[in-house]
Short mmCIF file of C-alpha atoms in Angstrom, two decimals:
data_model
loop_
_atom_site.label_atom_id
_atom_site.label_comp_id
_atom_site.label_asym_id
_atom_site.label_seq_id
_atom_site.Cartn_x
_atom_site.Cartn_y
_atom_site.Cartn_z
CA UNK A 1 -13.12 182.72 -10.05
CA UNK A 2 -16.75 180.74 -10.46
CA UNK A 3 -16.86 179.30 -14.17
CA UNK A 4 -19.96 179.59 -15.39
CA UNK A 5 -19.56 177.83 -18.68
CA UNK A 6 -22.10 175.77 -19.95
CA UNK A 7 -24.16 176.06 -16.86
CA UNK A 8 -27.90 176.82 -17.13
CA UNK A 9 -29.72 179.27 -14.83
CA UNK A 10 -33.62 179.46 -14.74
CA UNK A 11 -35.68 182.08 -12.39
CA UNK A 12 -37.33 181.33 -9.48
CA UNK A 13 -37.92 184.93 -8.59
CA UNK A 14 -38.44 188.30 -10.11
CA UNK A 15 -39.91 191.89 -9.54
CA UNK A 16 -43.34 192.41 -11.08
CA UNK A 17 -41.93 194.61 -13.81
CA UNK A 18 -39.57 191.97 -15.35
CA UNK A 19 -40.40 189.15 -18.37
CA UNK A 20 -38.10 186.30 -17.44
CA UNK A 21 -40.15 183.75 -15.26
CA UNK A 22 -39.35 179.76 -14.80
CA UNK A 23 -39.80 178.88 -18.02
CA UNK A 24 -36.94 181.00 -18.97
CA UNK A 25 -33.32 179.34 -19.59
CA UNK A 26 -30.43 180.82 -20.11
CA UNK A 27 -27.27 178.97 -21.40
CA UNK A 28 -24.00 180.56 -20.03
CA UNK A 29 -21.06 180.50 -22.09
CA UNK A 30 -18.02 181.81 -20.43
CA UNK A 31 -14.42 182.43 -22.49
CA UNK A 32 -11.83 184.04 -19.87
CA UNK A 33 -13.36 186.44 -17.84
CA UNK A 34 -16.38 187.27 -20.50
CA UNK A 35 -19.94 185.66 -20.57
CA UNK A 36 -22.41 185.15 -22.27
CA UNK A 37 -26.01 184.00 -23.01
CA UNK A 38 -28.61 182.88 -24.88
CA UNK A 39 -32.15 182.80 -23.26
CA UNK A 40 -35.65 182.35 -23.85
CA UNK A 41 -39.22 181.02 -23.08
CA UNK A 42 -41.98 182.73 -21.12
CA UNK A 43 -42.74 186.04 -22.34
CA UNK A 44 -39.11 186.08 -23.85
CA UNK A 45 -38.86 184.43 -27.54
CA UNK A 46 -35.20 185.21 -28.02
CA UNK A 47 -32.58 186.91 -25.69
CA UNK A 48 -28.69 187.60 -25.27
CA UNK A 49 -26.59 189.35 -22.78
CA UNK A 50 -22.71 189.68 -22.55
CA UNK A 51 -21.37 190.52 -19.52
CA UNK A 52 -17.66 190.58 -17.42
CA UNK A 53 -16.98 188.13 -14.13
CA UNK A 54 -14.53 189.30 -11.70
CA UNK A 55 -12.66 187.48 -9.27
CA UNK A 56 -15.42 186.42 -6.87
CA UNK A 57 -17.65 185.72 -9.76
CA UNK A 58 -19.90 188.49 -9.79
CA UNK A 59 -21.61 189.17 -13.55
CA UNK A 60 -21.48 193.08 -15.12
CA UNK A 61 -23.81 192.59 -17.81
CA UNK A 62 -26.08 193.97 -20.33
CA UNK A 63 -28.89 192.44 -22.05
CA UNK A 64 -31.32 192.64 -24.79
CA UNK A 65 -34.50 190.52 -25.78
CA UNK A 66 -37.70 190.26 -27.95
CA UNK A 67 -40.47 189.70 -25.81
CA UNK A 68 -43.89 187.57 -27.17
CA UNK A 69 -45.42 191.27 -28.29
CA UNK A 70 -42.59 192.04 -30.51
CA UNK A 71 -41.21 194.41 -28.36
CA UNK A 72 -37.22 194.96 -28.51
CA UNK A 73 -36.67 195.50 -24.69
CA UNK A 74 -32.93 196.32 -23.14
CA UNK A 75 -31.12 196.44 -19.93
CA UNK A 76 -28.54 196.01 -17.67
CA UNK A 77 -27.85 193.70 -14.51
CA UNK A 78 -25.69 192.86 -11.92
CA UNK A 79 -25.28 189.24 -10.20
CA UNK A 80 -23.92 188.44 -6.88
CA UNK A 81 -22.93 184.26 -6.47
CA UNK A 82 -24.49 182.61 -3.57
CA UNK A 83 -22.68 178.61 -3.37
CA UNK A 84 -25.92 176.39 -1.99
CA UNK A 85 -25.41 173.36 0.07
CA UNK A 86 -25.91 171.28 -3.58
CA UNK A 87 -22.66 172.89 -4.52
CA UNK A 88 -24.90 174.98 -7.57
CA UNK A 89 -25.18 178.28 -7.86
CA UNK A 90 -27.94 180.43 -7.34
CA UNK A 91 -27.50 184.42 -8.78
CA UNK A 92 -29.05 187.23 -7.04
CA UNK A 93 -29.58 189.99 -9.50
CA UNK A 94 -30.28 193.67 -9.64
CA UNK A 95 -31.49 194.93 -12.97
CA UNK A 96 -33.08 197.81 -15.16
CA UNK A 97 -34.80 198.20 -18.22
CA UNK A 98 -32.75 200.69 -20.79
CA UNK A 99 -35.73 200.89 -22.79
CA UNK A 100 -39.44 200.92 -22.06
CA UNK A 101 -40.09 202.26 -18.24
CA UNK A 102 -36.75 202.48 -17.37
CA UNK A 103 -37.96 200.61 -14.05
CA UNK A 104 -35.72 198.78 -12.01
CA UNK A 105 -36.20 195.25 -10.41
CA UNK A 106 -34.58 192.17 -8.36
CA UNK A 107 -34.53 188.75 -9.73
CA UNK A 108 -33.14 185.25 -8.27
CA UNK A 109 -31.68 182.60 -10.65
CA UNK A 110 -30.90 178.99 -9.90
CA UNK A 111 -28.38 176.52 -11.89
CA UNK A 112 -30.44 173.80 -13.03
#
């Protein structure tokens, strides 16, 4: 299983319809097989998600955040582990918003 603890992912993609950018951190906490997160910056002033990490370290999650107009916005996500070259891990995500549009999106993460 991939620990994530303590590691810290930032975007370096997302879908049009998302708020995290590269200014956005999140700290990854993991305790067994459950994670989770604080994040913010960007658009996002304060976010958490909790999620589950299975054997080949993909991430079940769900998330919720307060976004720089106030708004209360919540979703879930799934992550799929890609090992680079560096030996760091870079997340490719599938999300959607539980609130607001409902829209779905794609987003790439990076451990910095």
């Amino acid at each position: 299983m991939i620990n994530y603890n303590n590691k810290i992912f930032k975007p370096v993609s997302n879908s049009e319809n998302g708020e995290t950018s590269s200014e956005t951190a999140f700290h990854y906490i993991q305790e067994g097989n459950i994670l989770t997160s604080e994040y913010s910056g960007g658009k996002i002033v304060k976010g958490h998600l909790i999620g589950l990490v299975d054997g080949a370290g993909n991430i079940e999650m769900r998330y919720h955040q307060v976004n720089e107009k106030g708004q209360l916005m919540t979703g879930f996500c799934t992550s799929k582990p890609e090992i680079l070259a560096s030996g760091k891990i870079r997340l490719h995500e599938t999300w959607q918003w539980t609130s607001g549009d409902l829209s779905k999106g794609n987003s790439i993460l990076e451990e910095q």
